[in-house]
Coordinates of C-alpha atoms in Angstrom, one line a residue:
M1 CA 37.7 54.3 27.4
T2 CA 38.6 51.7 24.7
D3 CA 39.3 53.0 21.2
T4 CA 36.8 51.8 18.6
K5 CA 38.0 51.2 15.1
K6 CA 36.2 50.0 12.0
L7 CA 36.9 46.4 11.0
S8 CA 38.3 46.0 7.5
K9 CA 36.8 43.4 5.2
R10 CA 40.0 41.3 5.7
D11 CA 39.7 41.5 9.5
F12 CA 36.1 40.5 9.4
L13 CA 36.7 37.5 7.3
R14 CA 39.7 36.4 9.5
T15 CA 37.5 36.7 12.6
A16 CA 34.6 34.8 11.0
G17 CA 37.0 32.1 9.9
M18 CA 38.3 31.7 13.5
A19 CA 34.7 31.5 14.8
T20 CA 33.9 28.8 12.2
A21 CA 36.9 26.7 13.2
A22 CA 35.9 27.0 16.9
T23 CA 32.5 25.4 16.2
G24 CA 34.2 22.2 15.0
A25 CA 32.1 19.4 13.5
S26 CA 28.8 21.0 14.4
A27 CA 29.3 23.4 11.5
L28 CA 29.4 20.6 9.1
A29 CA 25.9 19.6 10.0
A30 CA 24.5 23.1 9.4
P31 CA 21.7 23.3 6.9
A32 CA 22.4 24.5 3.4
V33 CA 22.5 28.3 3.0
L34 CA 20.2 30.2 0.6
G35 CA 21.4 29.7 -3.0
Q36 CA 23.6 26.6 -2.2
S37 CA 22.9 23.7 -4.5
P38 CA 21.2 20.7 -2.7
I39 CA 22.9 17.3 -2.5
K40 CA 21.2 15.1 -5.1
W41 CA 21.1 11.4 -5.1
R42 CA 19.8 8.9 -7.6
L43 CA 18.4 5.8 -5.8
Q44 CA 17.1 2.7 -7.7
T45 CA 14.9 0.1 -6.2
Y46 CA 14.5 -3.5 -7.2
A47 CA 10.8 -3.0 -7.3
G48 CA 8.6 -2.1 -10.3
A49 CA 6.6 1.1 -10.4
A50 CA 3.4 -0.3 -8.9
L51 CA 5.2 -2.0 -6.0
A52 CA 7.6 0.9 -5.4
E53 CA 4.5 3.0 -4.5
H54 CA 4.4 1.0 -1.3
V55 CA 7.8 -0.5 -0.5
I56 CA 9.8 2.8 -0.8
K57 CA 8.1 5.8 -2.4
P58 CA 6.3 7.0 0.7
A59 CA 9.5 7.1 2.7
I60 CA 11.5 8.9 0.0
D61 CA 8.7 11.4 -0.4
S62 CA 8.9 12.1 3.3
F63 CA 12.7 12.4 3.2
N64 CA 12.5 15.0 0.4
K65 CA 9.9 17.0 2.2
V66 CA 11.7 17.1 5.6
A67 CA 15.1 17.7 4.0
N68 CA 13.7 21.0 3.0
G69 CA 16.0 21.5 0.0
D70 CA 19.2 20.5 1.7
M71 CA 19.1 17.1 -0.2
V72 CA 16.9 15.6 -2.9
I73 CA 16.6 11.9 -3.7
E74 CA 15.4 11.0 -7.1
L75 CA 13.7 7.5 -7.1
Y76 CA 14.0 5.1 -10.0
T77 CA 12.2 1.7 -10.3
A78 CA 13.3 -1.7 -11.5
D79 CA 15.7 -1.7 -14.5
Q80 CA 14.9 2.0 -15.1
L81 CA 18.6 3.2 -15.0
V82 CA 20.5 -0.1 -14.9
P83 CA 19.4 -3.8 -14.9
T84 CA 18.8 -5.2 -11.5
G85 CA 21.6 -7.7 -11.9
E86 CA 24.0 -4.7 -12.4
L87 CA 22.8 -2.6 -9.5
F88 CA 25.7 -3.3 -7.2
R89 CA 28.4 -2.6 -9.7
A90 CA 26.6 0.6 -10.9
M91 CA 26.4 1.9 -7.3
Q92 CA 30.0 1.0 -6.6
A93 CA 31.1 2.9 -9.7
G94 CA 29.0 5.9 -8.7
T95 CA 26.6 5.6 -11.7
I96 CA 23.8 5.6 -9.1
D97 CA 24.2 6.8 -5.5
A98 CA 22.0 4.3 -3.5
V99 CA 20.0 1.1 -3.9
Q100 CA 17.1 -0.7 -2.2
S101 CA 17.3 -4.4 -3.0
D102 CA 18.3 -7.8 -1.7
E103 CA 21.9 -8.9 -2.3
D104 CA 20.9 -12.1 -4.1
S105 CA 19.2 -10.3 -7.0
M106 CA 22.0 -7.9 -7.7
A107 CA 24.8 -10.3 -7.3
A108 CA 26.5 -8.5 -4.4
P109 CA 30.1 -9.8 -4.2
V110 CA 29.9 -10.9 -0.5
D111 CA 29.4 -14.3 1.0
V112 CA 26.3 -13.2 2.9
S113 CA 24.5 -12.3 -0.3
V114 CA 23.0 -15.8 -0.4
F115 CA 21.0 -14.9 2.7
G116 CA 19.4 -11.8 1.1
G117 CA 16.1 -12.3 -0.5
Y118 CA 14.5 -15.6 0.2
F119 CA 16.8 -18.0 2.1
P120 CA 14.8 -21.2 2.6
F121 CA 13.0 -21.3 5.9
A122 CA 15.2 -18.8 7.6
T123 CA 12.2 -16.8 8.8
R124 CA 8.6 -17.6 9.7
Y125 CA 7.2 -14.1 10.2
S126 CA 8.2 -10.6 9.1
L127 CA 9.3 -9.6 12.6
D128 CA 11.9 -12.2 12.6
V129 CA 14.1 -10.1 10.3
P130 CA 14.6 -7.0 12.5
V131 CA 15.1 -9.2 15.5
L132 CA 17.8 -11.3 13.8
F133 CA 19.6 -8.2 12.8
N134 CA 19.2 -6.1 15.9
Q135 CA 19.3 -8.7 18.7
Y136 CA 21.0 -11.8 17.3
G137 CA 24.1 -10.3 15.5
L138 CA 23.3 -10.3 11.8
K139 CA 23.8 -6.5 11.7
E140 CA 27.4 -6.8 12.8
I141 CA 28.1 -9.6 10.4
W142 CA 26.7 -7.6 7.5
E143 CA 28.8 -4.6 8.5
E144 CA 31.8 -6.8 8.6
A145 CA 31.1 -8.3 5.2
Y146 CA 30.6 -5.0 3.5
S147 CA 33.7 -3.4 5.1
E148 CA 35.6 -5.7 2.8
V149 CA 34.0 -4.3 -0.3
E150 CA 35.3 -1.1 -1.9
N151 CA 33.1 2.0 -2.1
V152 CA 29.8 0.4 -1.0
T153 CA 28.2 1.0 2.5
W154 CA 25.5 -1.3 3.7
L155 CA 23.0 0.8 5.7
S156 CA 20.0 -1.2 7.0
A157 CA 18.0 -4.4 6.5
G158 CA 14.3 -5.0 6.8
S159 CA 11.6 -7.5 6.0
W160 CA 9.2 -7.9 3.1
D161 CA 6.6 -10.6 2.3
P162 CA 6.7 -14.4 2.4
C163 CA 7.7 -16.5 -0.7
H164 CA 4.7 -18.3 -2.3
F165 CA 4.0 -19.8 -5.7
N166 CA 1.4 -18.2 -7.9
T167 CA 0.8 -20.2 -11.0
T168 CA -1.3 -21.0 -14.0
K169 CA -1.6 -24.7 -12.9
P170 CA -2.7 -25.9 -9.5
I171 CA -0.2 -27.2 -7.0
R172 CA -1.5 -29.7 -4.5
S173 CA 1.5 -32.1 -4.2
L174 CA 5.2 -32.0 -4.6
E175 CA 4.7 -33.9 -7.9
D176 CA 3.0 -30.8 -9.3
L177 CA 6.2 -28.8 -8.9
K178 CA 8.1 -30.9 -11.4
G179 CA 8.7 -29.0 -14.7
L180 CA 7.2 -25.7 -13.5
R181 CA 9.0 -22.8 -15.1
V182 CA 8.9 -20.0 -12.5
Y183 CA 10.4 -16.5 -12.1
T184 CA 12.2 -16.5 -8.7
F185 CA 15.3 -15.4 -6.9
P186 CA 18.6 -17.0 -7.4
T187 CA 19.0 -18.8 -4.1
A188 CA 15.3 -19.8 -3.9
G189 CA 15.7 -21.2 -7.4
R190 CA 18.8 -23.1 -6.5
F191 CA 17.0 -24.7 -3.6
L192 CA 13.8 -25.5 -5.5
T193 CA 15.5 -27.3 -8.5
Q194 CA 15.8 -30.5 -6.4
F195 CA 12.0 -30.7 -6.6
G196 CA 11.9 -30.3 -10.3
V197 CA 11.3 -26.5 -10.5
I198 CA 12.9 -24.7 -13.4
P199 CA 14.0 -21.2 -12.4
V200 CA 13.8 -18.6 -15.2
N201 CA 15.9 -15.4 -15.0
I202 CA 14.2 -12.5 -16.9
P203 CA 13.8 -8.8 -16.2
Y204 CA 11.2 -8.0 -13.6
E205 CA 8.9 -6.1 -15.9
D206 CA 8.9 -9.0 -18.4
A207 CA 7.5 -11.6 -16.0
E208 CA 3.8 -10.8 -16.5
V209 CA 4.0 -11.0 -20.3
A210 CA 6.1 -14.2 -20.0
V211 CA 3.2 -15.9 -18.2
Q212 CA 0.8 -14.7 -20.9
T213 CA 3.0 -16.1 -23.7
G214 CA 3.6 -19.4 -21.9
E215 CA 7.3 -18.9 -21.3
L216 CA 6.5 -19.0 -17.5
D217 CA 4.1 -21.1 -15.5
G218 CA 4.2 -18.5 -12.8
M219 CA 6.3 -17.0 -10.0
A220 CA 7.8 -17.9 -6.7
W221 CA 8.7 -14.3 -6.1
S222 CA 6.4 -12.9 -3.5
G223 CA 3.3 -13.2 -1.3
I224 CA -0.3 -12.6 -2.4
T225 CA -0.2 -8.9 -1.7
E226 CA 2.3 -8.3 -4.5
D227 CA 0.5 -10.7 -6.8
Y228 CA -2.5 -8.4 -6.7
T229 CA -0.5 -5.1 -6.5
V230 CA 1.6 -5.6 -9.6
G231 CA -0.9 -7.4 -11.7
W232 CA 0.3 -11.0 -11.5
A233 CA -3.0 -12.1 -10.1
N234 CA -4.5 -11.1 -13.5
V235 CA -2.4 -13.7 -15.4
T236 CA -2.2 -16.6 -13.0
K237 CA -5.0 -18.6 -11.4
Y238 CA -3.6 -20.4 -8.3
F239 CA -1.8 -19.4 -5.1
L240 CA 0.0 -22.0 -3.0
T241 CA -0.5 -21.3 0.7
N242 CA 2.8 -23.2 1.7
N243 CA 5.7 -20.9 1.6
I244 CA 9.5 -21.5 1.5
T245 CA 10.3 -18.7 3.9
G246 CA 8.2 -16.2 5.9
A247 CA 9.9 -13.0 4.9
W248 CA 12.1 -11.5 2.2
I249 CA 15.3 -9.8 3.5
G250 CA 16.1 -6.6 1.7
S251 CA 18.5 -3.8 2.4
F252 CA 19.5 -0.2 1.7
F253 CA 23.0 0.5 0.4
A254 CA 24.9 3.6 -0.7
N255 CA 28.0 4.5 -2.6
T256 CA 30.5 5.1 0.2
E257 CA 32.0 8.3 -1.3
R258 CA 28.5 9.8 -1.7
W259 CA 27.4 8.7 1.8
N260 CA 30.5 10.3 3.3
E261 CA 29.6 13.6 1.7
V262 CA 26.2 13.8 3.4
P263 CA 26.1 15.9 6.6
D264 CA 25.3 14.2 9.8
H265 CA 21.8 15.6 10.2
L266 CA 20.9 14.3 6.8
K267 CA 22.4 10.9 7.5
E268 CA 20.3 10.7 10.6
L269 CA 17.2 11.7 8.5
F270 CA 18.0 9.0 6.0
R271 CA 18.3 6.4 8.8
L272 CA 14.8 7.5 10.1
T273 CA 13.6 7.3 6.5
M274 CA 14.8 3.6 6.2
D275 CA 13.0 2.8 9.5
S276 CA 9.9 4.4 8.2
S277 CA 10.0 2.2 5.1
H278 CA 10.6 -0.9 7.2
Y279 CA 7.6 0.0 9.3
Y280 CA 5.3 0.7 6.4
R281 CA 6.1 -2.7 4.9
Q282 CA 5.4 -4.5 8.1
W283 CA 1.8 -3.5 8.3
W284 CA 1.1 -3.3 4.6
Y285 CA 2.2 -6.9 3.9
W286 CA 0.8 -8.4 7.2
G287 CA -2.6 -7.0 6.6
G288 CA -2.5 -7.6 2.8
E289 CA -1.6 -11.3 3.0
A290 CA -4.5 -12.1 5.3
N291 CA -7.0 -9.9 3.6
L292 CA -6.4 -11.2 0.1
R293 CA -6.4 -14.8 1.1
V294 CA -9.9 -14.2 2.5
N295 CA -11.3 -11.6 0.3
G296 CA -9.3 -11.8 -2.9
D297 CA -11.3 -12.9 -5.9
K298 CA -8.7 -13.7 -8.5
L299 CA -6.6 -16.6 -7.2
E300 CA -7.7 -20.0 -6.0
L301 CA -5.9 -21.1 -2.9
T302 CA -4.2 -24.5 -2.9
S303 CA -2.1 -26.4 -0.4
I304 CA 0.3 -29.2 -0.1
P305 CA -0.4 -31.4 3.0
D306 CA 2.0 -30.7 5.9
S307 CA 3.0 -34.4 5.9
E308 CA 4.4 -34.0 2.4
W309 CA 5.6 -30.4 2.7
N310 CA 7.8 -31.5 5.6
Q311 CA 10.1 -33.1 2.9
V312 CA 10.8 -29.5 1.7
V313 CA 11.4 -28.3 5.3
K314 CA 13.8 -31.3 5.8
A315 CA 15.6 -30.5 2.6
A316 CA 16.3 -27.0 3.8
E317 CA 18.3 -28.4 6.7
T318 CA 20.7 -30.0 4.2
F319 CA 20.8 -26.8 2.2
W320 CA 21.8 -24.8 5.2
E321 CA 24.6 -27.2 5.8
E322 CA 25.9 -26.7 2.3
I323 CA 25.8 -23.0 2.6
A324 CA 27.5 -23.0 6.0
A325 CA 30.4 -24.9 4.5
E326 CA 31.0 -22.1 1.9
S327 CA 32.7 -19.7 4.4
D328 CA 33.3 -19.1 8.0
R329 CA 30.9 -16.1 7.9
S330 CA 28.2 -18.1 6.3
K331 CA 28.7 -20.7 9.0
R332 CA 28.2 -18.0 11.7
V333 CA 25.0 -16.8 10.0
V334 CA 23.6 -20.4 9.9
E335 CA 24.5 -20.9 13.6
I336 CA 22.5 -17.7 14.4
L337 CA 19.5 -18.8 12.4
R338 CA 19.5 -22.2 14.2
K339 CA 19.9 -20.5 17.6
Y340 CA 17.0 -18.1 16.8
A341 CA 14.7 -20.9 15.5
G342 CA 15.4 -22.9 18.7
V343 CA 14.4 -20.0 20.9
M344 CA 11.3 -19.3 19.0
E345 CA 10.2 -23.0 19.1
K346 CA 10.8 -23.1 22.8
A347 CA 8.8 -19.9 23.3
G348 CA 5.8 -21.5 21.6
P349 CA 2.7 -19.5 20.5
P350 CA 2.5 -16.9 19.2
Y351 CA 6.2 -17.0 18.3
R352 CA 5.9 -20.4 16.7
C353 CA 2.8 -22.5 16.2
A354 CA 2.6 -26.2 15.4

C-alpha cells in the first residue's frame, strides 16, 4: 500500500505551477477570475453622437455584454477625447487604445491613407469594399503598410455610405459647383477643387452651425441617411443624386501594445464585433439611402446630367494616375481598383449598370 502524506502549501503551489506550465498558451486565453480587474479600453470614433448610435455603438454594446466582465470598451464620439485630426497620434502614444475612422481624416502616416474615406470613384456600391479587401488583396496591402508604423495595428476595413453633396443652393450643373464652400474629407476635397469647390476643414460638430451662419454652403461628407440622422437635412435644402464614390472606406485600429495584451478569446470576440459593425452598416445605409430619397421630406433632389457628370468621372482617371505615381504601394492599389472595376463592368447587371 502506498503511503499517503499531506501536501504542504509549498508542494501544492509547485504542483499547481507545473500544471499551469503544461497547459501552454491555452491558459492565457482563460477568462478573468473573480476579483481580477477587467481589461479596459478607450475607443474613439470619428462619428458624432447621433451617428455613432448606428455605425459603432450597437457592436460595442454587444462586445461588452458578451465579454462578461473580462474586458470593457468605453466608447467616445468625434473630438470627445482628442480632435479627429489627432486620433492616430493619440492612439500611437497610448492616450486612447483604439479608433474607428478613415485614414484620410486622421492623417495616418501611411501612403494608403489617401484611399481611406472617399477616394473618387473607387467604389460603386457598399459591397465593393469587403470584396476589394478580402478577395482582391487590399487587406494584405493595408497590413503591409501598417507593419511599417510603430505601435499601431490595423485590424479591419468596412464600408459606409456614398459621398453626395447636400447644400443650401441647388446643384444642377458643374457650373453650380464653383465657389461652393463645403465640409468634406481631405482627398475628396483635393479632387473637387478642380471644379471650383472650396473645401473647408472644421471640427465635425461645428459643421451644422457653420451652415447656419453662412460659413459653409453645405457638405460633401455623406449620403442622405446621415444628412437626416445627424441633423444636416434641417439646415440644407438640396441633395445632389450624383456621387463621387459609392462607399466610404473606414477601419478599426488599435494601439499595438494594448492589442497584444488582449487574450486570444477576446481578440476573436473583437473581430466578430467589427464584423457585426460592418454588417449593420451595410443594411442600415442601403435601406436608408433609398427610403429617404423616396420618402424624405426635407431635401429636394437635384441631378447633374450624365453627359456632363462624365467630365468628373474622366477627371478621376487622371487623379488616379497622380496618386499611383506617389508610391509603389499606391500604384498597386490603383492597379487593383482598375482590375476590379473591369471585372464588374464585364459582369454587367446587377454588378454594374449603364
